[in-house]
Each structure stands twice: as structure tokens, then as C-alpha cells.
Amino acid sequence: MSWTDERVELLKKMWGEGQSASQIAKELGGVTRNAVIGKVHRLGLSNRATGASPAKTEPKEKPAPAPKAEAKPKPAPKTEPARPAPAPEAKPAIPARRQIIPAGQPLPPQPSANEISPEALAKVNEVEKKAKKLTLMELTEKTCKWPVGDPATEDFWFCGLPVEAGKPYCEAHVGVAFQPMSSRRDRRR
């Protein structure tokens, strides 16, 4: 799809009439809503919702600074930037980042006992009795990295037994970590 002059004119006309980007895309055909929004942006078309207010405020602001500029040139620029200043302060507050959860907070949910086969659970219990109980700094590519306990306590450790080829865990922990989707669904029912 290419933006021919006719298609651009139709886009401008429909945008000016207040049609939505989805409606314009449907009418034009072969173009997505996002493509319409992008073209509107590149063409510099007004944002309809705020397009009227800046046009009204610009003429009011232009005559106002002229008399102020004659009487007091410095106060006029100070009052003008003071009004836009709250808007930029509000914009950074909108995109909020996720809060980092500090250590000691509850861990994400682990598979419950009813989701793990009884055979695998028994095997894990036996293996954890024989585990090497390594710290994070003692782990290598050949040691099982299955965590045991709460990381916020001193009783936290990693299994440390030899890993299965191509996996990060020993045989018993692979049986718990990598279960077929269908068997997990069957046990829930």
C-alpha cells in the first residue's frame, strides 16, 4: 500500500470530519489503524481534542506578551514558562515503572503438591536429603541450580547435584520443573 495523493486527501478529509483512525483505515482499505495514526502524525494534522484550544490560546497569548514586553520584558517571559512547566512535570509521572520488590518479600507461587506427580515429589524429597547444599557462588554449569528455602534466610541453598545434559537441574528436579502441559492439566481436574 502506498500513500497516493488521493488517499492522503481522503485521510485529511475524514480526519477533519472527526472520523476515527479505525474508520479511516477501513475506508481506505489495505492500511492499518496504526498506519493512519502514523500518517496523521507525519502530516502534522491537529489532535482534534486539543487542536482547538491551542489555536484559541495562541492569539490571546501573543497580544498579551507585547504590552508586557514594553512595560516589563523580564516578568512576561517568566509568567509564560510558568504555565507550561506543570504540564512537563505531569508527563513524567504518567509512565510509572514497576516497583522492585525487596528481598524478604513472598516468592512467586511455586507448583503446589497436587500439580506434581507423587513419584516426582518422593524423588525430590529423597534427592534433597543427599543434596550438596551449595551457595550461589559455588554453582557451576555442572551443578543443579534448584533453589531450596527462602532466599531471605540463612537456610537457603541450591541442590548442587550433577545436572542432566542440557538442563539446569538434576534428574529429580527436571522431573518437577519440566512437566508436560497435559499431565499438569489432568491433575488439576
Short mmCIF file of N, CA and C in Angstrom, two decimals:
data_model
loop_
_atom_site.label_atom_id
_atom_site.label_comp_id
_atom_site.label_asym_id
_atom_site.label_seq_id
_atom_site.Cartn_x
_atom_site.Cartn_y
_atom_site.Cartn_z
N MET A 1 0.85 -1.17 0.00
CA MET A 1 0.00 0.00 0.00
C MET A 1 0.89 1.23 0.00
N SER A 2 0.53 2.19 -0.85
CA SER A 2 1.29 3.44 -0.86
C SER A 2 0.32 4.60 -0.62
N TRP A 3 0.86 5.66 -0.09
CA TRP A 3 0.04 6.84 0.20
C TRP A 3 0.01 7.72 -1.05
N THR A 4 -1.00 7.50 -1.88
CA THR A 4 -1.16 8.35 -3.06
C THR A 4 -1.77 9.68 -2.63
N ASP A 5 -1.71 10.65 -3.53
CA ASP A 5 -2.28 11.97 -3.21
C ASP A 5 -3.77 11.87 -2.90
N GLU A 6 -4.47 11.01 -3.64
CA GLU A 6 -5.91 10.86 -3.41
C GLU A 6 -6.18 10.27 -2.02
N ARG A 7 -5.39 9.27 -1.64
CA ARG A 7 -5.58 8.63 -0.34
C ARG A 7 -5.25 9.60 0.79
N VAL A 8 -4.22 10.40 0.61
CA VAL A 8 -3.85 11.38 1.63
C VAL A 8 -4.95 12.42 1.78
N GLU A 9 -5.50 12.86 0.66
CA GLU A 9 -6.59 13.85 0.71
C GLU A 9 -7.82 13.27 1.42
N LEU A 10 -8.14 12.00 1.12
CA LEU A 10 -9.27 11.36 1.78
C LEU A 10 -9.01 11.23 3.28
N LEU A 11 -7.76 10.89 3.63
CA LEU A 11 -7.38 10.80 5.04
C LEU A 11 -7.58 12.16 5.71
N LYS A 12 -7.09 13.23 5.09
CA LYS A 12 -7.23 14.57 5.68
C LYS A 12 -8.69 14.95 5.84
N LYS A 13 -9.47 14.64 4.82
CA LYS A 13 -10.90 14.99 4.86
C LYS A 13 -11.60 14.25 6.00
N MET A 14 -11.39 12.94 6.07
CA MET A 14 -12.05 12.14 7.10
C MET A 14 -11.56 12.51 8.50
N TRP A 15 -10.26 12.80 8.63
CA TRP A 15 -9.71 13.19 9.93
C TRP A 15 -10.34 14.52 10.36
N GLY A 16 -10.47 15.43 9.42
CA GLY A 16 -11.08 16.73 9.72
C GLY A 16 -12.55 16.60 10.12
N GLU A 17 -13.22 15.58 9.58
CA GLU A 17 -14.62 15.34 9.93
C GLU A 17 -14.78 14.66 11.28
N GLY A 18 -13.67 14.25 11.87
CA GLY A 18 -13.74 13.61 13.18
C GLY A 18 -13.84 12.10 13.15
N GLN A 19 -13.57 11.50 11.99
CA GLN A 19 -13.60 10.04 11.89
C GLN A 19 -12.44 9.46 12.69
N SER A 20 -12.62 8.27 13.24
CA SER A 20 -11.56 7.62 13.99
C SER A 20 -10.54 7.02 13.02
N ALA A 21 -9.36 6.73 13.54
CA ALA A 21 -8.31 6.13 12.72
C ALA A 21 -8.76 4.77 12.20
N SER A 22 -9.51 4.02 13.00
CA SER A 22 -10.02 2.72 12.57
C SER A 22 -10.99 2.87 11.41
N GLN A 23 -11.87 3.85 11.52
CA GLN A 23 -12.84 4.09 10.44
C GLN A 23 -12.13 4.50 9.16
N ILE A 24 -11.11 5.35 9.29
CA ILE A 24 -10.36 5.80 8.11
C ILE A 24 -9.63 4.62 7.48
N ALA A 25 -9.01 3.79 8.30
CA ALA A 25 -8.29 2.62 7.78
C ALA A 25 -9.23 1.70 7.04
N LYS A 26 -10.43 1.51 7.60
CA LYS A 26 -11.41 0.63 6.96
C LYS A 26 -11.85 1.21 5.62
N GLU A 27 -12.07 2.51 5.57
CA GLU A 27 -12.50 3.18 4.35
C GLU A 27 -11.41 3.12 3.27
N LEU A 28 -10.15 3.37 3.68
CA LEU A 28 -9.05 3.36 2.72
C LEU A 28 -8.75 1.96 2.23
N GLY A 29 -8.82 0.99 3.13
CA GLY A 29 -8.51 -0.39 2.78
C GLY A 29 -7.01 -0.60 2.58
N GLY A 30 -6.52 -1.75 2.99
CA GLY A 30 -5.11 -2.07 2.80
C GLY A 30 -4.18 -1.31 3.70
N VAL A 31 -4.72 -0.71 4.76
CA VAL A 31 -3.90 0.06 5.68
C VAL A 31 -4.43 -0.18 7.10
N THR A 32 -3.54 -0.19 8.06
CA THR A 32 -3.94 -0.43 9.45
C THR A 32 -4.27 0.88 10.16
N ARG A 33 -4.90 0.75 11.28
CA ARG A 33 -5.22 1.90 12.14
C ARG A 33 -3.93 2.62 12.53
N ASN A 34 -2.89 1.84 12.88
CA ASN A 34 -1.61 2.44 13.28
C ASN A 34 -0.96 3.19 12.13
N ALA A 35 -1.10 2.68 10.91
CA ALA A 35 -0.54 3.37 9.75
C ALA A 35 -1.24 4.72 9.56
N VAL A 36 -2.54 4.75 9.78
CA VAL A 36 -3.30 6.01 9.68
C VAL A 36 -2.82 6.99 10.74
N ILE A 37 -2.66 6.51 11.97
CA ILE A 37 -2.20 7.39 13.06
C ILE A 37 -0.81 7.92 12.74
N GLY A 38 0.07 7.06 12.22
CA GLY A 38 1.41 7.50 11.85
C GLY A 38 1.40 8.56 10.77
N LYS A 39 0.55 8.36 9.76
CA LYS A 39 0.47 9.32 8.66
C LYS A 39 -0.10 10.64 9.17
N VAL A 40 -1.10 10.59 10.03
CA VAL A 40 -1.67 11.81 10.61
C VAL A 40 -0.58 12.57 11.36
N HIS A 41 0.23 11.84 12.10
CA HIS A 41 1.31 12.47 12.86
C HIS A 41 2.34 13.10 11.93
N ARG A 42 2.73 12.36 10.87
CA ARG A 42 3.73 12.89 9.93
C ARG A 42 3.20 14.09 9.16
N LEU A 43 1.91 14.10 8.88
CA LEU A 43 1.31 15.24 8.19
C LEU A 43 1.14 16.44 9.10
N GLY A 44 1.25 16.22 10.40
CA GLY A 44 1.11 17.32 11.35
C GLY A 44 -0.33 17.76 11.54
N LEU A 45 -1.26 16.85 11.32
CA LEU A 45 -2.67 17.20 11.50
C LEU A 45 -2.95 17.38 12.98
N SER A 46 -3.93 18.23 13.29
CA SER A 46 -4.24 18.53 14.70
C SER A 46 -4.75 17.31 15.43
N ASN A 47 -4.61 17.36 16.73
CA ASN A 47 -5.09 16.28 17.58
C ASN A 47 -6.54 16.53 17.96
N ARG A 48 -7.34 16.94 17.11
CA ARG A 48 -8.76 17.23 17.26
C ARG A 48 -9.21 17.56 18.68
N ALA A 49 -8.86 16.78 19.69
CA ALA A 49 -9.32 17.03 21.06
C ALA A 49 -8.67 18.28 21.62
N THR A 50 -7.38 18.49 21.31
CA THR A 50 -6.68 19.66 21.84
C THR A 50 -6.36 20.66 20.74
N GLY A 51 -6.69 20.31 19.52
CA GLY A 51 -6.34 21.19 18.41
C GLY A 51 -6.99 22.55 18.50
N ALA A 52 -8.22 22.65 19.01
CA ALA A 52 -8.93 23.92 19.04
C ALA A 52 -8.40 24.82 20.15
N SER A 53 -8.07 24.26 21.28
CA SER A 53 -7.66 25.09 22.40
C SER A 53 -6.33 25.79 22.16
N PRO A 54 -5.26 25.13 21.59
CA PRO A 54 -4.04 25.87 21.33
C PRO A 54 -4.25 26.99 20.31
N ALA A 55 -5.11 26.77 19.32
CA ALA A 55 -5.36 27.81 18.34
C ALA A 55 -6.00 29.02 19.01
N LYS A 56 -6.89 28.80 19.97
CA LYS A 56 -7.54 29.90 20.66
C LYS A 56 -6.58 30.59 21.61
N THR A 57 -5.72 29.84 22.25
CA THR A 57 -4.83 30.44 23.24
C THR A 57 -3.67 31.18 22.58
N GLU A 58 -3.23 30.77 21.39
CA GLU A 58 -2.11 31.45 20.76
C GLU A 58 -2.41 32.92 20.47
N PRO A 59 -3.55 33.27 19.86
CA PRO A 59 -3.81 34.69 19.62
C PRO A 59 -3.92 35.47 20.93
N LYS A 60 -4.50 34.88 21.96
CA LYS A 60 -4.63 35.57 23.24
C LYS A 60 -3.26 35.80 23.86
N GLU A 61 -2.38 34.84 23.75
CA GLU A 61 -1.06 34.95 24.37
C GLU A 61 -0.17 35.92 23.60
N LYS A 62 -0.29 35.98 22.28
CA LYS A 62 0.58 36.85 21.50
C LYS A 62 0.33 38.32 21.81
N PRO A 63 -0.93 38.81 21.86
CA PRO A 63 -1.11 40.22 22.20
C PRO A 63 -0.72 40.51 23.65
N ALA A 64 -0.93 39.57 24.56
CA ALA A 64 -0.61 39.81 25.96
C ALA A 64 0.88 40.04 26.18
N PRO A 65 1.79 39.25 25.60
CA PRO A 65 3.20 39.49 25.83
C PRO A 65 3.68 40.82 25.25
N ALA A 66 3.09 41.28 24.17
CA ALA A 66 3.55 42.52 23.56
C ALA A 66 3.44 43.70 24.54
N PRO A 67 2.28 43.95 25.18
CA PRO A 67 2.23 45.07 26.14
C PRO A 67 3.14 44.82 27.34
N LYS A 68 3.21 43.58 27.81
CA LYS A 68 4.08 43.27 28.94
C LYS A 68 5.53 43.47 28.55
N ALA A 69 5.87 43.13 27.32
CA ALA A 69 7.25 43.27 26.87
C ALA A 69 7.68 44.73 26.88
N GLU A 70 6.74 45.63 26.57
CA GLU A 70 7.07 47.06 26.59
C GLU A 70 7.26 47.55 28.02
N ALA A 71 6.37 47.14 28.93
CA ALA A 71 6.45 47.62 30.31
C ALA A 71 7.53 46.87 31.09
N LYS A 72 7.46 45.57 31.11
CA LYS A 72 8.41 44.74 31.85
C LYS A 72 8.79 43.54 31.00
N PRO A 73 9.90 43.59 30.29
CA PRO A 73 10.24 42.46 29.42
C PRO A 73 10.57 41.18 30.18
N LYS A 74 11.18 41.27 31.36
CA LYS A 74 11.57 40.06 32.09
C LYS A 74 10.38 39.35 32.74
N PRO A 75 9.43 40.05 33.39
CA PRO A 75 8.32 39.33 34.01
C PRO A 75 7.45 38.60 32.99
N ALA A 76 7.28 39.13 31.79
CA ALA A 76 6.42 38.47 30.80
C ALA A 76 6.94 37.07 30.46
N PRO A 77 8.22 36.89 30.15
CA PRO A 77 8.69 35.53 29.88
C PRO A 77 8.60 34.63 31.09
N LYS A 78 8.75 35.17 32.31
CA LYS A 78 8.69 34.33 33.50
C LYS A 78 7.28 33.79 33.71
N THR A 79 6.26 34.59 33.44
CA THR A 79 4.89 34.12 33.64
C THR A 79 4.50 33.10 32.57
N GLU A 80 4.98 33.28 31.33
CA GLU A 80 4.64 32.36 30.26
C GLU A 80 5.22 30.96 30.52
N PRO A 81 6.53 30.80 30.81
CA PRO A 81 7.05 29.45 31.06
C PRO A 81 6.49 28.83 32.33
N ALA A 82 6.01 29.64 33.26
CA ALA A 82 5.46 29.08 34.50
C ALA A 82 4.20 28.27 34.21
N ARG A 83 3.43 28.65 33.22
CA ARG A 83 2.21 27.91 32.88
C ARG A 83 2.53 26.56 32.25
N PRO A 84 3.42 26.48 31.26
CA PRO A 84 3.73 25.17 30.68
C PRO A 84 4.52 24.26 31.62
N ALA A 85 5.19 24.81 32.61
CA ALA A 85 6.01 23.99 33.50
C ALA A 85 5.23 22.87 34.19
N PRO A 86 3.99 23.09 34.68
CA PRO A 86 3.28 21.98 35.30
C PRO A 86 2.99 20.83 34.33
N ALA A 87 2.77 21.12 33.05
CA ALA A 87 2.47 20.06 32.10
C ALA A 87 3.65 19.10 31.95
N PRO A 88 4.91 19.60 31.76
CA PRO A 88 6.00 18.63 31.68
C PRO A 88 6.21 17.85 32.96
N GLU A 89 5.94 18.46 34.11
CA GLU A 89 6.07 17.73 35.36
C GLU A 89 5.06 16.60 35.44
N ALA A 90 3.86 16.81 34.87
CA ALA A 90 2.82 15.79 34.91
C ALA A 90 3.16 14.64 33.95
N LYS A 91 3.80 14.92 32.84
CA LYS A 91 4.09 13.87 31.85
C LYS A 91 5.03 12.80 32.40
N PRO A 92 6.15 13.13 33.06
CA PRO A 92 7.00 12.07 33.58
C PRO A 92 6.30 11.21 34.63
N ALA A 93 5.32 11.75 35.32
CA ALA A 93 4.63 10.99 36.35
C ALA A 93 3.72 9.92 35.73
N ILE A 94 3.29 10.10 34.49
CA ILE A 94 2.36 9.17 33.85
C ILE A 94 3.00 7.80 33.61
N PRO A 95 4.17 7.71 32.92
CA PRO A 95 4.73 6.36 32.73
C PRO A 95 5.40 5.87 34.01
N ALA A 96 4.68 5.09 34.77
CA ALA A 96 5.22 4.59 36.05
C ALA A 96 5.91 3.25 35.83
N ARG A 97 7.06 3.07 36.49
CA ARG A 97 7.77 1.80 36.41
C ARG A 97 7.28 0.89 37.51
N ARG A 98 7.47 -0.39 37.27
CA ARG A 98 7.10 -1.36 38.31
C ARG A 98 8.04 -1.20 39.49
N GLN A 99 7.49 -1.33 40.65
CA GLN A 99 8.28 -1.22 41.85
C GLN A 99 9.08 -2.51 42.05
N ILE A 100 10.34 -2.35 42.43
CA ILE A 100 11.18 -3.51 42.67
C ILE A 100 10.84 -4.07 44.05
N ILE A 101 10.62 -5.36 44.11
CA ILE A 101 10.26 -6.00 45.37
C ILE A 101 11.53 -6.33 46.12
N PRO A 102 11.70 -5.79 47.33
CA PRO A 102 12.93 -6.04 48.08
C PRO A 102 13.00 -7.49 48.59
N ALA A 103 14.21 -7.90 48.96
CA ALA A 103 14.40 -9.25 49.49
C ALA A 103 13.56 -9.44 50.73
N GLY A 104 13.13 -10.64 50.95
CA GLY A 104 12.31 -10.95 52.12
C GLY A 104 10.82 -10.93 51.82
N GLN A 105 10.45 -10.46 50.62
CA GLN A 105 9.04 -10.46 50.24
C GLN A 105 8.66 -11.86 49.78
N PRO A 106 7.37 -12.17 49.75
CA PRO A 106 6.94 -13.52 49.33
C PRO A 106 7.41 -13.83 47.91
N LEU A 107 7.79 -15.07 47.70
CA LEU A 107 8.22 -15.53 46.39
C LEU A 107 7.02 -15.78 45.50
N PRO A 108 7.24 -15.81 44.16
CA PRO A 108 6.14 -16.15 43.27
C PRO A 108 5.63 -17.54 43.59
N PRO A 109 4.37 -17.81 43.25
CA PRO A 109 3.81 -19.12 43.59
C PRO A 109 4.60 -20.25 42.95
N GLN A 110 4.87 -21.27 43.73
CA GLN A 110 5.56 -22.47 43.28
C GLN A 110 4.51 -23.52 42.96
N PRO A 111 4.87 -24.53 42.18
CA PRO A 111 3.89 -25.58 41.90
C PRO A 111 3.42 -26.21 43.20
N SER A 112 2.12 -26.36 43.33
CA SER A 112 1.60 -26.97 44.55
C SER A 112 1.78 -28.48 44.48
N ALA A 113 1.66 -29.12 45.61
CA ALA A 113 1.88 -30.56 45.69
C ALA A 113 0.94 -31.33 44.78
N ASN A 114 -0.29 -30.82 44.57
CA ASN A 114 -1.23 -31.55 43.72
C ASN A 114 -0.91 -31.39 42.23
N GLU A 115 -0.01 -30.47 41.87
CA GLU A 115 0.39 -30.31 40.48
C GLU A 115 1.59 -31.18 40.15
N ILE A 116 2.29 -31.68 41.17
CA ILE A 116 3.47 -32.51 40.97
C ILE A 116 3.08 -33.97 41.22
N SER A 117 3.54 -34.83 40.32
CA SER A 117 3.19 -36.24 40.48
C SER A 117 3.79 -36.76 41.79
N PRO A 118 3.10 -37.67 42.47
CA PRO A 118 3.61 -38.20 43.74
C PRO A 118 4.97 -38.86 43.59
N GLU A 119 5.21 -39.51 42.43
CA GLU A 119 6.50 -40.14 42.20
C GLU A 119 7.61 -39.09 42.17
N ALA A 120 7.38 -38.01 41.43
CA ALA A 120 8.39 -36.94 41.30
C ALA A 120 8.61 -36.27 42.64
N LEU A 121 7.53 -36.07 43.42
CA LEU A 121 7.64 -35.43 44.73
C LEU A 121 8.46 -36.29 45.69
N ALA A 122 8.25 -37.60 45.67
CA ALA A 122 9.01 -38.51 46.52
C ALA A 122 10.48 -38.52 46.11
N LYS A 123 10.71 -38.48 44.80
CA LYS A 123 12.07 -38.47 44.30
C LYS A 123 12.80 -37.19 44.72
N VAL A 124 12.10 -36.04 44.66
CA VAL A 124 12.68 -34.76 45.06
C VAL A 124 13.02 -34.78 46.54
N ASN A 125 12.13 -35.30 47.36
CA ASN A 125 12.40 -35.37 48.80
C ASN A 125 13.64 -36.21 49.11
N GLU A 126 13.80 -37.33 48.40
CA GLU A 126 14.97 -38.18 48.60
C GLU A 126 16.25 -37.48 48.13
N VAL A 127 16.16 -36.82 46.97
CA VAL A 127 17.33 -36.15 46.40
C VAL A 127 17.76 -35.00 47.30
N GLU A 128 16.82 -34.26 47.86
CA GLU A 128 17.18 -33.12 48.69
C GLU A 128 17.85 -33.54 49.99
N LYS A 129 17.66 -34.80 50.39
CA LYS A 129 18.39 -35.31 51.57
C LYS A 129 19.87 -35.51 51.23
N LYS A 130 20.15 -35.86 49.95
CA LYS A 130 21.52 -36.12 49.50
C LYS A 130 22.16 -34.87 48.87
N ALA A 131 21.42 -33.77 48.77
CA ALA A 131 21.90 -32.57 48.07
C ALA A 131 23.18 -32.03 48.68
N LYS A 132 23.97 -31.32 47.86
CA LYS A 132 25.23 -30.76 48.31
C LYS A 132 25.05 -29.43 49.06
N LYS A 133 23.87 -28.84 48.95
CA LYS A 133 23.52 -27.59 49.63
C LYS A 133 24.55 -26.49 49.35
N LEU A 134 24.63 -26.10 48.07
CA LEU A 134 25.59 -25.10 47.63
C LEU A 134 25.04 -23.68 47.76
N THR A 135 25.95 -22.72 47.87
CA THR A 135 25.56 -21.30 47.83
C THR A 135 25.57 -20.85 46.37
N LEU A 136 25.09 -19.68 46.12
CA LEU A 136 25.05 -19.14 44.76
C LEU A 136 26.45 -19.08 44.15
N MET A 137 27.42 -18.69 44.94
CA MET A 137 28.79 -18.55 44.44
C MET A 137 29.45 -19.89 44.15
N GLU A 138 28.92 -20.97 44.67
CA GLU A 138 29.50 -22.29 44.44
C GLU A 138 28.92 -23.00 43.23
N LEU A 139 27.87 -22.46 42.63
CA LEU A 139 27.22 -23.10 41.48
C LEU A 139 28.13 -23.05 40.26
N THR A 140 28.06 -24.11 39.45
CA THR A 140 28.76 -24.16 38.17
C THR A 140 27.77 -24.63 37.12
N GLU A 141 28.24 -24.75 35.89
CA GLU A 141 27.34 -25.23 34.82
C GLU A 141 27.00 -26.71 34.99
N LYS A 142 27.73 -27.40 35.84
CA LYS A 142 27.51 -28.84 36.04
C LYS A 142 26.75 -29.15 37.33
N THR A 143 26.34 -28.12 38.07
CA THR A 143 25.63 -28.36 39.34
C THR A 143 24.17 -27.94 39.22
N CYS A 144 23.31 -28.66 39.88
CA CYS A 144 21.86 -28.39 39.86
C CYS A 144 21.60 -27.05 40.54
N LYS A 145 20.83 -26.21 39.88
CA LYS A 145 20.56 -24.86 40.38
C LYS A 145 19.18 -24.73 41.01
N TRP A 146 18.61 -25.84 41.43
CA TRP A 146 17.28 -25.83 42.05
C TRP A 146 17.37 -25.16 43.42
N PRO A 147 16.62 -24.05 43.63
CA PRO A 147 16.67 -23.36 44.92
C PRO A 147 15.80 -24.06 45.96
N VAL A 148 16.28 -24.07 47.19
CA VAL A 148 15.53 -24.69 48.28
C VAL A 148 15.50 -23.70 49.44
N GLY A 149 14.29 -23.40 49.90
CA GLY A 149 14.14 -22.49 51.05
C GLY A 149 13.86 -21.06 50.63
N ASP A 150 13.87 -20.17 51.60
CA ASP A 150 13.59 -18.75 51.40
C ASP A 150 14.91 -18.01 51.22
N PRO A 151 15.10 -17.30 50.10
CA PRO A 151 16.36 -16.60 49.86
C PRO A 151 16.68 -15.52 50.91
N ALA A 152 15.70 -15.10 51.66
CA ALA A 152 15.93 -14.06 52.67
C ALA A 152 16.48 -14.64 53.97
N THR A 153 16.57 -15.96 54.07
CA THR A 153 17.07 -16.58 55.30
C THR A 153 18.42 -17.23 55.05
N GLU A 154 19.09 -17.60 56.13
CA GLU A 154 20.39 -18.27 56.01
C GLU A 154 20.24 -19.75 55.67
N ASP A 155 19.02 -20.29 55.76
CA ASP A 155 18.77 -21.70 55.46
C ASP A 155 18.56 -21.94 53.96
N PHE A 156 18.81 -20.93 53.14
CA PHE A 156 18.60 -21.04 51.69
C PHE A 156 19.83 -21.68 51.04
N TRP A 157 19.58 -22.61 50.07
CA TRP A 157 20.67 -23.28 49.37
C TRP A 157 20.19 -23.79 48.03
N PHE A 158 21.15 -24.26 47.23
CA PHE A 158 20.85 -24.85 45.93
C PHE A 158 21.23 -26.33 45.98
N CYS A 159 20.52 -27.14 45.22
CA CYS A 159 20.72 -28.60 45.24
C CYS A 159 22.18 -28.99 45.03
N GLY A 160 22.78 -28.62 43.91
CA GLY A 160 24.19 -28.88 43.68
C GLY A 160 24.55 -30.25 43.12
N LEU A 161 23.59 -31.15 42.94
CA LEU A 161 23.89 -32.47 42.37
C LEU A 161 24.19 -32.31 40.87
N PRO A 162 24.77 -33.32 40.23
CA PRO A 162 25.08 -33.22 38.79
C PRO A 162 23.82 -33.01 37.95
N VAL A 163 23.93 -32.13 36.96
CA VAL A 163 22.78 -31.79 36.11
C VAL A 163 22.59 -32.81 35.00
N GLU A 164 21.35 -32.85 34.46
CA GLU A 164 21.07 -33.63 33.26
C GLU A 164 21.62 -32.86 32.07
N ALA A 165 22.03 -33.53 31.04
CA ALA A 165 22.61 -32.89 29.86
C ALA A 165 21.64 -31.87 29.27
N GLY A 166 22.11 -30.65 29.11
CA GLY A 166 21.31 -29.59 28.50
C GLY A 166 20.27 -28.97 29.41
N LYS A 167 20.25 -29.34 30.68
CA LYS A 167 19.26 -28.82 31.62
C LYS A 167 19.99 -28.14 32.79
N PRO A 168 19.31 -27.24 33.49
CA PRO A 168 19.95 -26.58 34.64
C PRO A 168 19.78 -27.33 35.94
N TYR A 169 19.04 -28.46 35.91
CA TYR A 169 18.72 -29.18 37.14
C TYR A 169 19.15 -30.65 37.05
N CYS A 170 19.17 -31.29 38.22
CA CYS A 170 19.43 -32.73 38.29
C CYS A 170 18.19 -33.48 37.80
N GLU A 171 18.31 -34.78 37.68
CA GLU A 171 17.22 -35.60 37.15
C GLU A 171 15.91 -35.41 37.93
N ALA A 172 15.98 -35.40 39.26
CA ALA A 172 14.77 -35.28 40.08
C ALA A 172 14.11 -33.92 39.90
N HIS A 173 14.90 -32.86 39.88
CA HIS A 173 14.32 -31.52 39.75
C HIS A 173 13.84 -31.24 38.33
N VAL A 174 14.46 -31.89 37.33
CA VAL A 174 13.95 -31.78 35.96
C VAL A 174 12.55 -32.37 35.89
N GLY A 175 12.34 -33.48 36.62
CA GLY A 175 11.01 -34.11 36.63
C GLY A 175 9.93 -33.21 37.20
N VAL A 176 10.31 -32.30 38.07
CA VAL A 176 9.34 -31.37 38.65
C VAL A 176 9.20 -30.12 37.78
N ALA A 177 10.33 -29.61 37.29
CA ALA A 177 10.33 -28.34 36.55
C ALA A 177 9.76 -28.47 35.15
N PHE A 178 10.05 -29.56 34.46
CA PHE A 178 9.65 -29.70 33.06
C PHE A 178 8.62 -30.79 32.92
N GLN A 179 7.39 -30.49 33.31
CA GLN A 179 6.30 -31.45 33.18
C GLN A 179 5.51 -31.15 31.91
N PRO A 180 5.02 -32.17 31.24
CA PRO A 180 4.19 -31.92 30.06
C PRO A 180 2.92 -31.17 30.47
N MET A 181 2.48 -30.26 29.63
CA MET A 181 1.32 -29.44 29.92
C MET A 181 0.07 -30.30 30.17
N SER A 182 -0.13 -31.33 29.38
CA SER A 182 -1.35 -32.13 29.52
C SER A 182 -1.41 -32.83 30.88
N SER A 183 -0.28 -33.32 31.38
CA SER A 183 -0.32 -34.02 32.67
C SER A 183 -0.63 -33.06 33.80
N ARG A 184 -0.16 -31.80 33.70
CA ARG A 184 -0.49 -30.82 34.75
C ARG A 184 -1.98 -30.48 34.71
N ARG A 185 -2.52 -30.38 33.50
CA ARG A 185 -3.97 -30.07 33.39
C ARG A 185 -4.80 -31.22 33.97
N ASP A 186 -4.39 -32.46 33.67
CA ASP A 186 -5.14 -33.62 34.14
C ASP A 186 -5.18 -33.68 35.66
N ARG A 187 -4.07 -33.36 36.33
CA ARG A 187 -4.02 -33.43 37.79
C ARG A 187 -4.88 -32.34 38.45
N ARG A 188 -5.08 -31.24 37.79
CA ARG A 188 -5.88 -30.15 38.37
C ARG A 188 -7.36 -30.52 38.40
N ARG A 189 -7.77 -31.36 37.49
CA ARG A 189 -9.18 -31.71 37.40
C ARG A 189 -9.50 -32.77 38.35
#
